Coordinates of C-alpha atoms in Angstrom, one line a residue:
Chain A
M95 CA 0.0 0.0 0.0
T96 CA 1.4 3.3 -0.9
T97 CA 1.1 6.6 0.9
T98 CA -1.2 7.8 -1.8
T99 CA -4.0 5.4 -1.0
T100 CA -3.8 5.9 2.8
A101 CA -4.3 9.6 2.5
P102 CA -7.7 10.4 3.8
P103 CA -10.1 12.3 1.4
S104 CA -10.0 15.4 3.5
K105 CA -6.3 15.8 3.1
T106 CA -6.3 15.3 -0.6
T107 CA -5.5 19.0 -1.2
S108 CA -1.9 18.3 0.0
A109 CA -1.6 15.2 -2.2
P110 CA 1.8 13.7 -2.4
R111 CA 4.1 15.0 -5.0
R112 CA 4.6 13.0 -8.2
E113 CA 1.4 11.2 -8.3
K114 CA 2.8 8.1 -10.0
E115 CA -0.4 6.2 -9.5
T116 CA -3.2 8.5 -8.7
G117 CA -6.5 6.9 -7.9
G118 CA -6.8 5.6 -4.4
A119 CA -9.0 7.4 -2.0
L120 CA -9.5 10.6 -3.9
N121 CA -10.6 8.9 -7.0
V122 CA -13.0 6.5 -5.1
F123 CA -14.5 9.4 -3.3
S124 CA -14.9 11.7 -6.4
H125 CA -16.1 8.9 -8.6
A126 CA -18.7 8.0 -6.0
F127 CA -19.8 11.5 -6.3
L128 CA -20.1 11.4 -10.0
V129 CA -22.2 8.2 -9.8
L130 CA -24.3 9.8 -7.1
W131 CA -25.1 12.6 -9.4
V132 CA -26.1 10.2 -12.2
I133 CA -28.6 8.8 -9.8
L134 CA -29.8 12.2 -8.9
A135 CA -30.0 13.4 -12.4
A136 CA -31.9 10.5 -13.9
G137 CA -33.5 9.2 -10.7
P138 CA -36.6 11.3 -10.6
L139 CA -37.2 10.6 -14.3
I140 CA -36.9 6.9 -13.9
W141 CA -39.2 7.1 -10.8
V142 CA -41.8 8.9 -12.9
A143 CA -41.5 6.3 -15.7
L144 CA -41.8 3.3 -13.2
T145 CA -44.6 4.9 -11.2
A146 CA -46.5 5.4 -14.5
F147 CA -47.2 1.7 -14.4
R148 CA -48.7 1.6 -10.9
P149 CA -52.4 2.0 -9.9
S150 CA -53.1 5.4 -8.2
A151 CA -54.0 3.9 -4.8
E152 CA -50.6 2.2 -4.6
I153 CA -48.8 5.3 -5.6
L154 CA -50.3 7.1 -2.7
S155 CA -49.7 4.5 -0.1
D156 CA -46.2 3.6 -1.1
P157 CA -44.5 6.1 -3.4
M158 CA -41.2 4.3 -3.5
G159 CA -42.5 1.0 -4.4
W160 CA -41.7 -1.1 -7.5
P161 CA -44.6 -1.7 -9.9
A162 CA -46.0 -5.0 -8.8
S163 CA -47.8 -5.5 -12.2
F164 CA -47.8 -3.3 -15.2
H165 CA -50.9 -1.2 -15.6
W166 CA -50.9 -0.1 -19.1
E167 CA -54.3 1.5 -18.8
N168 CA -52.6 4.5 -17.0
F169 CA -51.3 5.3 -20.5
S170 CA -54.5 5.0 -22.3
N171 CA -56.3 6.9 -19.5
A172 CA -53.7 9.7 -19.8
W173 CA -54.0 9.7 -23.6
N174 CA -57.8 9.8 -23.7
K175 CA -59.4 10.9 -20.6
A176 CA -56.7 13.3 -19.4
N177 CA -56.4 14.8 -22.9
I178 CA -52.6 14.1 -23.3
G179 CA -53.4 12.9 -26.8
Q180 CA -55.1 16.2 -27.6
Y181 CA -52.3 18.2 -26.0
T182 CA -49.6 16.2 -27.9
L183 CA -51.5 16.8 -31.2
N184 CA -51.7 20.6 -30.4
S185 CA -48.0 20.7 -29.6
L186 CA -47.2 18.9 -32.9
I187 CA -49.4 21.2 -35.0
I188 CA -47.9 24.3 -33.3
L189 CA -44.4 23.0 -33.7
A190 CA -44.8 22.2 -37.4
G191 CA -45.8 25.7 -38.1
S192 CA -43.4 27.5 -35.9
L193 CA -40.3 25.5 -36.5
T194 CA -40.7 25.8 -40.3
G195 CA -41.3 29.5 -39.9
T196 CA -38.4 30.1 -37.5
M197 CA -35.9 28.2 -39.7
L198 CA -37.2 29.9 -43.0
L199 CA -37.4 33.5 -41.6
G200 CA -34.3 33.1 -39.5
S201 CA -32.1 31.8 -42.2
M202 CA -33.4 34.4 -44.7
A203 CA -32.6 37.3 -42.4
A204 CA -29.3 35.8 -41.3
Y205 CA -28.2 35.2 -45.0
V206 CA -29.0 38.8 -45.9
I207 CA -27.2 40.2 -42.8
A208 CA -24.2 38.0 -43.3
R209 CA -23.6 38.2 -47.0
F210 CA -24.6 41.6 -48.2
T211 CA -23.4 45.0 -47.4
F212 CA -26.2 47.7 -47.1
P213 CA -26.8 50.6 -44.9
G214 CA -28.3 49.6 -41.6
N215 CA -26.7 46.1 -41.8
R216 CA -25.0 46.5 -38.4
V217 CA -28.0 48.1 -36.8
I218 CA -30.4 45.2 -37.8
F219 CA -27.8 42.7 -36.6
M220 CA -27.5 44.4 -33.2
L221 CA -31.3 44.7 -33.0
F222 CA -31.6 41.0 -33.3
A223 CA -28.6 40.2 -31.0
G224 CA -30.1 42.6 -28.4
G225 CA -33.4 40.7 -28.3
M226 CA -31.5 37.8 -26.6
M227 CA -30.7 39.8 -23.5
F228 CA -34.2 40.9 -22.4
P229 CA -36.3 38.8 -20.1
V230 CA -39.5 37.7 -21.8
I231 CA -41.5 38.4 -18.7
L232 CA -40.9 42.1 -19.3
A233 CA -42.8 41.9 -22.6
L234 CA -45.5 39.8 -21.1
V235 CA -48.3 42.3 -20.6
P236 CA -47.8 44.4 -23.8
L237 CA -47.4 41.2 -25.9
F238 CA -50.8 40.1 -24.6
A239 CA -52.3 43.4 -25.7
V240 CA -50.6 43.4 -29.1
M241 CA -51.9 39.8 -29.8
E242 CA -55.4 40.8 -28.7
N243 CA -55.3 43.8 -31.1
F244 CA -54.4 41.6 -34.0
G245 CA -57.1 39.1 -33.1
L246 CA -54.3 36.5 -32.5
L247 CA -55.0 35.7 -28.9
D248 CA -55.9 32.0 -28.3
T249 CA -55.4 31.0 -31.8
R250 CA -52.9 28.6 -33.3
P251 CA -51.3 31.0 -35.8
G252 CA -50.9 33.5 -33.0
L253 CA -49.0 31.1 -30.9
M254 CA -46.9 30.0 -33.9
I255 CA -46.1 33.6 -34.7
A256 CA -45.1 34.3 -31.0
Y257 CA -42.8 31.3 -31.0
I258 CA -41.3 32.4 -34.3
A259 CA -40.7 36.0 -33.1
Y260 CA -39.1 35.0 -29.9
S261 CA -36.9 32.4 -31.5
L262 CA -35.7 34.8 -34.2
P263 CA -33.0 36.7 -32.1
F264 CA -30.9 33.6 -31.3
T265 CA -31.6 31.8 -34.6
T266 CA -30.6 34.8 -36.7
F267 CA -27.6 35.5 -34.5
F268 CA -26.4 31.9 -34.8
L269 CA -27.0 31.5 -38.4
T270 CA -25.4 34.9 -39.3
S271 CA -22.1 33.8 -37.9
F272 CA -22.6 30.4 -39.7
F273 CA -23.3 32.0 -43.1
R274 CA -20.2 34.2 -42.7
T275 CA -18.0 31.1 -42.6
L276 CA -19.2 29.7 -45.9
P277 CA -16.9 30.3 -48.9
T278 CA -17.8 33.3 -51.1
G279 CA -16.6 31.7 -54.3
V280 CA -19.6 29.3 -54.7
Q281 CA -22.0 32.2 -54.4
E282 CA -20.2 34.2 -57.0
A283 CA -20.1 31.3 -59.4
A284 CA -23.8 30.8 -59.0
M285 CA -24.4 34.5 -59.8
V286 CA -22.1 34.4 -62.8
D287 CA -23.9 31.4 -64.1
G288 CA -27.1 33.5 -64.1
A289 CA -28.8 32.4 -60.9
S290 CA -30.9 35.0 -59.2
H291 CA -30.3 35.9 -55.5
T292 CA -33.3 34.0 -54.4
R293 CA -32.2 30.9 -56.4
T294 CA -28.7 31.1 -55.1
F295 CA -30.1 31.2 -51.5
F296 CA -32.4 28.3 -51.8
Q297 CA -30.3 26.0 -54.1
I298 CA -26.8 26.8 -53.2
M299 CA -26.4 28.5 -49.8
L300 CA -29.1 26.7 -47.8
P301 CA -27.8 23.2 -48.6
M302 CA -24.3 24.3 -47.8
A303 CA -25.5 25.6 -44.4
K304 CA -27.0 22.3 -43.5
P305 CA -24.8 21.5 -40.4
G306 CA -25.7 24.9 -38.9
L307 CA -29.4 24.5 -39.8
V308 CA -29.5 21.1 -38.0
S309 CA -27.9 22.5 -34.9
I310 CA -30.2 25.5 -34.5
G311 CA -33.1 23.4 -35.7
I312 CA -32.8 20.9 -32.8
F313 CA -32.2 23.8 -30.5
N314 CA -35.4 25.5 -31.6
F315 CA -37.3 22.1 -31.6
L316 CA -36.5 21.6 -27.9
G317 CA -37.1 25.2 -27.0
Q318 CA -40.5 25.5 -28.7
W319 CA -41.7 22.0 -27.7
N320 CA -40.8 22.9 -24.1
Q321 CA -42.3 26.4 -24.2
Y322 CA -44.5 27.2 -21.2
L323 CA -44.6 30.9 -20.6
L324 CA -45.9 31.9 -24.0
P325 CA -48.7 29.4 -24.2
L326 CA -49.7 30.2 -20.6
L327 CA -50.1 33.8 -21.6
L328 CA -51.4 33.6 -25.2
N329 CA -53.2 30.3 -25.3
N330 CA -55.1 30.1 -22.0
E331 CA -58.8 30.3 -23.1
D332 CA -59.7 26.8 -24.1
E333 CA -58.3 23.8 -22.2
K334 CA -58.7 21.7 -25.4
S335 CA -56.1 23.8 -27.1
Y336 CA -53.4 23.6 -24.4
V337 CA -49.9 22.5 -25.6
L338 CA -48.3 19.5 -23.7
P339 CA -46.3 21.2 -20.9
Q340 CA -49.2 23.5 -20.3
G341 CA -51.7 20.7 -20.2
L342 CA -49.5 18.6 -17.8
A343 CA -49.0 21.5 -15.4
S344 CA -52.8 22.1 -15.3
L345 CA -53.3 18.4 -14.9
A346 CA -51.0 18.4 -11.9
V347 CA -53.0 21.1 -10.3
S348 CA -56.4 19.5 -11.0
Q349 CA -55.2 16.0 -9.9
G350 CA -55.5 17.4 -6.4
Y351 CA -59.2 16.9 -6.6
R352 CA -59.6 14.1 -9.1
G353 CA -56.7 11.9 -8.0
D354 CA -55.9 9.8 -11.1
W355 CA -52.2 9.9 -10.3
G356 CA -51.4 7.0 -12.5
A357 CA -52.6 9.0 -15.5
L358 CA -50.5 12.1 -14.5
F359 CA -47.3 10.0 -14.2
A360 CA -48.1 8.3 -17.6
G361 CA -48.7 11.7 -19.1
L362 CA -45.3 12.9 -17.8
T363 CA -43.7 9.8 -19.2
I364 CA -45.3 10.4 -22.6
A365 CA -44.2 14.1 -22.6
M366 CA -40.6 13.3 -21.5
L367 CA -39.9 10.4 -23.8
P368 CA -39.8 12.2 -27.2
V369 CA -37.3 14.9 -26.1
L370 CA -35.1 12.4 -24.4
V371 CA -35.1 10.3 -27.5
V372 CA -34.3 13.3 -29.7
Y373 CA -31.6 14.3 -27.3
A374 CA -30.1 10.8 -27.1
V375 CA -29.8 10.7 -30.9
F376 CA -28.6 14.2 -31.4
Q377 CA -26.8 14.7 -28.1
R378 CA -23.7 16.2 -29.6
Q379 CA -25.5 18.8 -31.6
V380 CA -27.9 19.6 -28.7
Q381 CA -25.0 20.2 -26.3
A382 CA -23.2 22.3 -28.9
G383 CA -26.3 24.4 -29.7
L384 CA -27.3 25.0 -26.1
T385 CA -23.9 25.9 -24.9
A386 CA -23.4 28.2 -27.9
G387 CA -26.6 29.9 -26.5
A388 CA -24.9 30.7 -23.3
I389 CA -21.9 32.4 -24.8
K390 CA -23.9 34.8 -26.7
Chain B
M225 CA -37.1 39.7 -61.9
P226 CA -35.3 36.3 -62.3
P227 CA -32.3 36.6 -64.7
R228 CA -33.9 34.5 -67.3
F229 CA -36.6 37.0 -67.9
T230 CA -34.2 39.9 -67.6
P231 CA -33.4 41.4 -71.0
E232 CA -29.8 40.9 -72.0
R233 CA -29.0 44.6 -72.3
V234 CA -29.7 45.5 -68.7
R235 CA -28.7 42.2 -67.0
Y236 CA -25.1 43.3 -66.6
D237 CA -25.8 46.9 -66.0
R238 CA -24.5 48.2 -62.6
R239 CA -27.5 50.2 -61.7
Y240 CA -29.8 47.3 -62.5
R241 CA -27.7 44.9 -60.4
T242 CA -27.7 47.4 -57.5
L243 CA -31.5 47.7 -57.7
D244 CA -31.9 43.9 -57.9
K245 CA -29.7 43.5 -54.8
Y246 CA -31.7 45.9 -52.7
R247 CA -35.0 44.4 -53.9
F248 CA -33.7 41.1 -52.7
I249 CA -32.5 42.4 -49.4
V250 CA -35.8 44.1 -48.7
G251 CA -37.8 41.1 -49.7
F252 CA -35.9 38.8 -47.5
L253 CA -35.7 41.1 -44.5
A254 CA -39.3 42.4 -44.5
V255 CA -41.2 39.5 -42.9
P256 CA -38.6 38.5 -40.3
L257 CA -38.1 42.1 -39.2
A258 CA -41.9 42.8 -39.2
F259 CA -42.5 39.8 -36.9
Y260 CA -39.6 40.7 -34.7
A261 CA -40.4 44.4 -34.5
L262 CA -44.2 43.8 -33.8
F263 CA -44.0 41.0 -31.4
V264 CA -40.7 41.5 -29.6
I265 CA -39.4 45.0 -29.9
S266 CA -42.6 46.9 -29.6
P267 CA -43.8 45.0 -26.4
F268 CA -40.5 45.7 -24.8
I269 CA -40.7 49.5 -25.6
Q270 CA -44.4 49.6 -24.7
A271 CA -43.6 47.9 -21.4
I272 CA -41.4 50.9 -20.3
Y273 CA -44.2 53.3 -21.3
Y274 CA -47.0 51.3 -19.7
S275 CA -45.1 51.2 -16.4
F276 CA -45.8 54.8 -16.0
T277 CA -49.6 54.4 -16.6
D278 CA -52.6 53.1 -14.6
W279 CA -53.5 50.8 -17.5
S280 CA -55.7 47.9 -16.5
G281 CA -56.4 46.3 -19.9
G282 CA -59.0 48.7 -21.2
P283 CA -58.6 51.3 -23.9
V284 CA -57.6 54.0 -21.5
A285 CA -54.2 54.2 -19.9
N286 CA -53.6 57.4 -17.9
F287 CA -50.1 58.6 -17.3
V288 CA -49.5 58.5 -13.6
G289 CA -45.8 59.2 -13.4
F290 CA -43.9 57.1 -10.8
D291 CA -47.1 56.0 -8.9
N292 CA -46.6 52.3 -9.8
Y293 CA -43.0 52.4 -8.6
E294 CA -44.2 54.1 -5.4
K295 CA -46.8 51.5 -4.9
M296 CA -44.2 48.9 -5.4
W297 CA -41.9 50.5 -2.9
N298 CA -44.7 50.3 -0.3
D299 CA -45.9 46.9 -1.3
E300 CA -44.8 44.3 1.3
R301 CA -45.6 41.4 -0.9
F302 CA -43.3 42.8 -3.6
W303 CA -40.4 43.0 -1.1
D304 CA -41.2 39.5 0.0
S305 CA -41.0 38.1 -3.5
L306 CA -37.8 40.2 -4.2
R307 CA -36.2 38.7 -1.1
V308 CA -36.8 35.2 -2.4
S309 CA -35.6 36.2 -5.9
A310 CA -32.5 37.9 -4.4
L311 CA -31.7 34.7 -2.4
L312 CA -31.9 32.7 -5.6
L313 CA -29.8 35.2 -7.4
V314 CA -27.0 34.8 -4.8
I315 CA -27.2 31.1 -3.9
A316 CA -28.2 29.4 -7.1
P317 CA -25.2 30.4 -9.3
V318 CA -22.7 29.6 -6.5
L319 CA -24.3 26.2 -5.9
T320 CA -24.7 25.4 -9.5
L321 CA -21.3 26.6 -10.8
V322 CA -19.3 25.0 -8.0
L323 CA -20.9 21.6 -8.5
G324 CA -20.7 22.0 -12.3
M325 CA -17.0 22.9 -12.2
F326 CA -16.3 20.0 -10.0
F327 CA -18.0 17.5 -12.2
A328 CA -16.5 19.1 -15.3
Y329 CA -13.0 18.9 -13.8
M330 CA -13.5 15.2 -12.9
I331 CA -14.7 14.4 -16.3
T332 CA -11.9 16.2 -18.2
S333 CA -9.0 15.8 -15.8
G334 CA -9.9 13.6 -12.9
G335 CA -8.8 10.3 -14.3
R336 CA -5.7 8.3 -13.8
H337 CA -2.5 9.4 -15.6
R338 CA -2.4 6.6 -17.9
R339 CA 0.4 5.9 -20.4
G340 CA 2.2 9.1 -19.7
R341 CA -0.7 11.4 -20.5
A342 CA -0.7 14.4 -18.1
I343 CA -4.5 14.5 -17.9
A344 CA -7.4 12.3 -18.7
G345 CA -11.1 12.1 -17.8
V346 CA -12.5 9.5 -15.5
A347 CA -13.7 6.3 -17.0
G348 CA -17.1 6.7 -18.5
S349 CA -16.9 10.5 -18.7
S350 CA -18.9 10.7 -21.9
V351 CA -21.7 8.8 -20.3
Y352 CA -21.8 11.2 -17.4
K353 CA -21.9 14.2 -19.7
V354 CA -25.0 12.7 -21.6
V355 CA -26.9 11.8 -18.4
Y356 CA -26.2 15.0 -16.5
F357 CA -27.6 17.0 -19.4
F358 CA -31.0 15.2 -19.2
P359 CA -32.8 17.8 -17.1
Q360 CA -31.7 20.6 -19.5
V361 CA -33.8 19.2 -22.4
L362 CA -37.0 18.9 -20.5
S363 CA -39.7 21.6 -20.3
V364 CA -39.5 23.7 -17.1
A365 CA -43.3 23.0 -16.6
I366 CA -42.6 19.3 -16.7
I367 CA -39.6 19.6 -14.3
A368 CA -41.9 21.5 -11.9
V369 CA -44.6 18.9 -12.0
V370 CA -42.1 16.0 -11.5
W371 CA -40.4 17.7 -8.6
G372 CA -43.7 18.8 -7.2
R373 CA -44.4 15.0 -6.9
V374 CA -41.0 14.3 -5.6
F375 CA -41.4 16.8 -2.8
N376 CA -44.9 15.8 -2.1
T377 CA -45.5 15.4 1.6
N378 CA -47.5 12.2 1.7
S379 CA -46.8 10.4 -1.6
G380 CA -43.5 11.9 -2.7
L381 CA -40.2 10.2 -3.6
I382 CA -38.3 11.8 -0.8
N383 CA -40.6 11.3 2.1
G384 CA -41.5 7.9 0.7
G385 CA -37.7 7.1 1.0
L386 CA -37.5 8.7 4.5
D387 CA -40.5 6.5 5.5
K388 CA -38.6 3.4 4.6
V389 CA -35.9 4.2 7.0
G390 CA -38.4 5.3 9.7
V391 CA -38.0 9.0 9.4
D392 CA -41.1 11.3 9.1
G393 CA -40.3 13.7 6.3
P394 CA -41.2 17.3 6.6
A395 CA -43.8 19.0 4.4
W396 CA -41.4 20.4 1.8
L397 CA -43.8 22.6 0.0
G398 CA -46.4 22.7 2.7
G399 CA -45.8 26.1 4.4
D400 CA -42.3 26.5 5.7
E401 CA -40.5 29.2 3.7
T402 CA -37.0 27.8 4.3
L403 CA -38.0 24.4 3.2
G404 CA -39.7 25.8 0.1
L405 CA -36.6 27.8 -0.7
I406 CA -34.4 24.7 -0.4
S407 CA -36.8 22.8 -2.7
L408 CA -36.7 25.7 -5.2
L409 CA -32.9 25.8 -5.1
T410 CA -32.6 22.1 -5.5
V411 CA -34.7 22.1 -8.6
I412 CA -33.0 25.1 -10.2
S413 CA -29.5 23.7 -9.6
W414 CA -30.6 20.2 -10.6
S415 CA -31.9 21.3 -14.0
F416 CA -28.9 23.6 -14.8
I417 CA -25.8 21.6 -13.5
G418 CA -25.6 19.4 -16.6
F419 CA -25.5 22.5 -18.8
Y420 CA -22.6 23.9 -16.8
V421 CA -20.7 20.5 -16.8
V422 CA -20.9 20.5 -20.6
L423 CA -19.9 24.2 -20.8
F424 CA -17.0 24.0 -18.5
S425 CA -15.7 20.7 -20.0
A426 CA -15.6 22.3 -23.3
A427 CA -13.6 25.3 -21.9
M428 CA -11.3 22.8 -20.0
G429 CA -10.8 20.6 -23.0
A430 CA -9.5 23.6 -24.9
I431 CA -6.6 24.1 -22.5
P432 CA -3.4 22.8 -24.0
K433 CA -2.1 19.6 -22.5
D434 CA 1.5 20.8 -22.1
I435 CA 0.4 23.3 -19.5
Y436 CA -0.8 20.4 -17.4
E437 CA 2.3 18.4 -18.1
A438 CA 4.4 21.3 -16.8
A439 CA 2.3 21.6 -13.7
L440 CA 2.6 17.9 -13.1
L441 CA 6.3 18.0 -13.5
D442 CA 6.6 20.8 -11.0
G443 CA 4.8 18.5 -8.6
A444 CA 1.4 20.1 -8.4
G445 CA -1.4 17.9 -7.0
R446 CA -4.8 17.7 -8.4
A447 CA -6.4 20.4 -6.3
R448 CA -3.5 22.7 -6.9
T449 CA -3.6 22.1 -10.6
F450 CA -7.3 23.0 -10.5
F451 CA -6.9 26.3 -8.6
N452 CA -3.6 27.5 -10.2
V453 CA -4.0 26.2 -13.8
T454 CA -7.6 25.3 -14.8
L455 CA -9.6 27.9 -13.0
P456 CA -7.6 30.9 -14.1
L457 CA -7.6 29.7 -17.7
I458 CA -11.3 29.2 -17.9
W459 CA -12.2 32.3 -15.9
D460 CA -14.0 34.0 -18.8
T461 CA -16.3 31.1 -19.2
V462 CA -17.0 31.0 -15.4
R463 CA -17.9 34.7 -15.5
T464 CA -20.2 34.2 -18.4
G465 CA -21.8 31.3 -16.7
W466 CA -22.2 33.2 -13.5
I467 CA -24.0 36.0 -15.3
Y468 CA -26.1 33.6 -17.2
M469 CA -27.1 31.6 -14.2
G470 CA -27.9 34.7 -12.1
I471 CA -30.3 35.9 -14.8
Q472 CA -31.8 32.4 -15.0
A473 CA -32.3 32.4 -11.3
L474 CA -33.9 35.9 -11.4
D475 CA -36.2 34.7 -14.3
T476 CA -37.4 31.6 -12.4
F477 CA -41.1 31.5 -13.1
A478 CA -42.5 28.2 -14.2
I479 CA -40.9 26.1 -11.5
C480 CA -42.1 28.4 -8.7
L481 CA -45.5 29.0 -10.2
V482 CA -46.3 25.3 -10.8
M483 CA -44.3 23.6 -7.9
V484 CA -44.6 25.9 -5.0
P485 CA -48.0 26.8 -3.6
P486 CA -48.5 30.6 -3.6
H487 CA -48.9 30.9 0.1
V488 CA -45.5 29.4 0.8
L489 CA -43.3 31.8 -1.2
K490 CA -43.2 33.4 -4.5
V491 CA -40.5 34.9 -6.7
T492 CA -40.8 38.4 -8.3
P493 CA -41.8 37.1 -11.8
V494 CA -44.7 35.1 -10.2
F495 CA -45.7 38.2 -8.2
L496 CA -45.7 40.1 -11.6
Y497 CA -47.7 37.4 -13.3
E498 CA -50.3 37.5 -10.5
R499 CA -50.7 41.3 -10.9
F500 CA -51.3 40.8 -14.6
R501 CA -53.9 38.2 -13.9
D502 CA -55.6 40.6 -11.6
G503 CA -55.7 43.2 -14.4
Q504 CA -53.2 45.6 -12.9
Y505 CA -51.3 45.8 -16.2
G506 CA -49.5 49.1 -15.4
Y507 CA -48.3 47.8 -12.1
A508 CA -47.3 44.5 -13.6
T509 CA -45.1 46.1 -16.3
S510 CA -43.4 48.4 -13.8
I511 CA -42.3 45.2 -11.9
G512 CA -40.9 43.9 -15.1
V513 CA -38.9 47.1 -15.7
V514 CA -37.4 46.7 -12.2
L515 CA -36.6 43.1 -13.0
L516 CA -34.8 44.2 -16.2
F517 CA -32.8 46.8 -14.3
L518 CA -31.9 44.3 -11.6
S519 CA -30.6 41.8 -14.2
M520 CA -28.6 44.5 -15.9
A521 CA -27.1 45.7 -12.6
F522 CA -26.3 42.1 -11.7
S523 CA -24.5 41.6 -15.0
L524 CA -22.5 44.8 -14.6
I525 CA -21.5 43.9 -11.0
V526 CA -20.3 40.5 -12.0
M527 CA -18.4 41.9 -14.9
R528 CA -16.7 44.3 -12.6
V529 CA -16.1 41.9 -9.7
G530 CA -15.0 39.1 -12.0
N531 CA -12.7 41.2 -14.1
R532 CA -9.2 39.8 -14.2
D533 CA -6.5 40.0 -16.6
R534 CA -7.2 37.8 -19.6
I535 CA -4.8 34.9 -20.0
E536 CA -4.0 34.1 -23.5
Y537 CA -2.9 30.6 -24.4

């Protein structure tokens, strides 16, 4: 046994010089901490998924218990009776519109800002970049009024437009720097060959920007799928038109009286699964996209 | 006009090309800018104006000067909410960043010095990075519902576990403000740590290996390497993360609204939302303006406090 291994964890700050074989106490201790955090990070989610298979009465009497038998009817109850199916459909419809709109408008604006010189170019760029810094909650009340004036309150197009508008700052910012990195030669060649600006954009530049579009697309997919504040504000009239996170939050509140906990847990599982699958598949791009969002 | 319809004689004319270029620029910018100006910029500007009015949702909004701000100053519920928000603003970044940095350091540099390499991540570090990030991809509303169940007094995961070992768990979200605050901090840190692990690992991974080799040769232990080599070199990222986390903590809305019952405690954004729901639009926007100034002040202070000489490598 070397001195390294006998050093108690608390003294590791004065670890012996020339750590020939590190490991030992410090490593065991820190590694245990890493594993502990895996349990903490994934634990509540696994608990929800397991509990989704248990009947409500059992959940209440023994929250920690293992599912004795698998109650699939929780899922059908959640999907049909608790409206999770309807909420999922709403979320999908909204997302189809808002994601397409965000990507199209965002890349159009970014392309023009990145590749053309015109008066006001910098100003428009700063305008978009500045929008990332303001808390959405500040715009809450006037946004509500603006939407009401346009007759867009509690409508699907209204929600889509709001999602698009609030995704534009970061999307444009991200794609502007991306378009700047693309080679200019190809664009010039296309113009010399007689392609119009529009055609150059759609047939040459957009396909070339695919890696950037994928990153920001996933970023926006997650952001818009998970949106809660905007639907709460702009889409609160009819319970049938709730999006998934909104529906689940209201379900959690109303469960206090009705008490179909199995359905709530099944609903949560249904809501978490798609994002976790998307994340598992694209985790590299997701992590790159989200961390790029922090270092504005 | 697409080039194939453009007459040959004007197609290569400079004036025509300039006109064509501007037509394209305007065409491409019009819709995104219109959306952005109408639904993002204009509400922000209106918010500042409405914060000086007694607007309650109707067509009339009378200018009342600083009345809303005065009311806020005298509103005890506002100060209560601000106290909670300020506590989050101070504690959440420290908790999240310290843990995030520790995990990131373990993942990038905590491993054994195998085959003469100066630094290496612990075994399975890529798995850790993936799992830690889980909470970050979920909706805050869903996180709030899940943790609301975890903290539930009678049928929650924590008290259920405590029951098994014969301990009566407290009512986490039931009425005690301190316990409510602890719950809120837990959830905020839980949901953001994975993000900072990834952010800091990326920054740590960019540090050249020979610096570590030199430190190792000079006999620096792991803790010493961290404080004298790693931390100074990633300081810019830490400062950015600090600002970002502070603003996130100040923005905490959904978690508090969904998870914590309103009688226990509320953060300032929830207080704002409740004023909005009551129809006190002018008052609500003035709270928003104060929040904006607070987050700007916080960013400036952190910039100042955290200003160190940049180390190039």
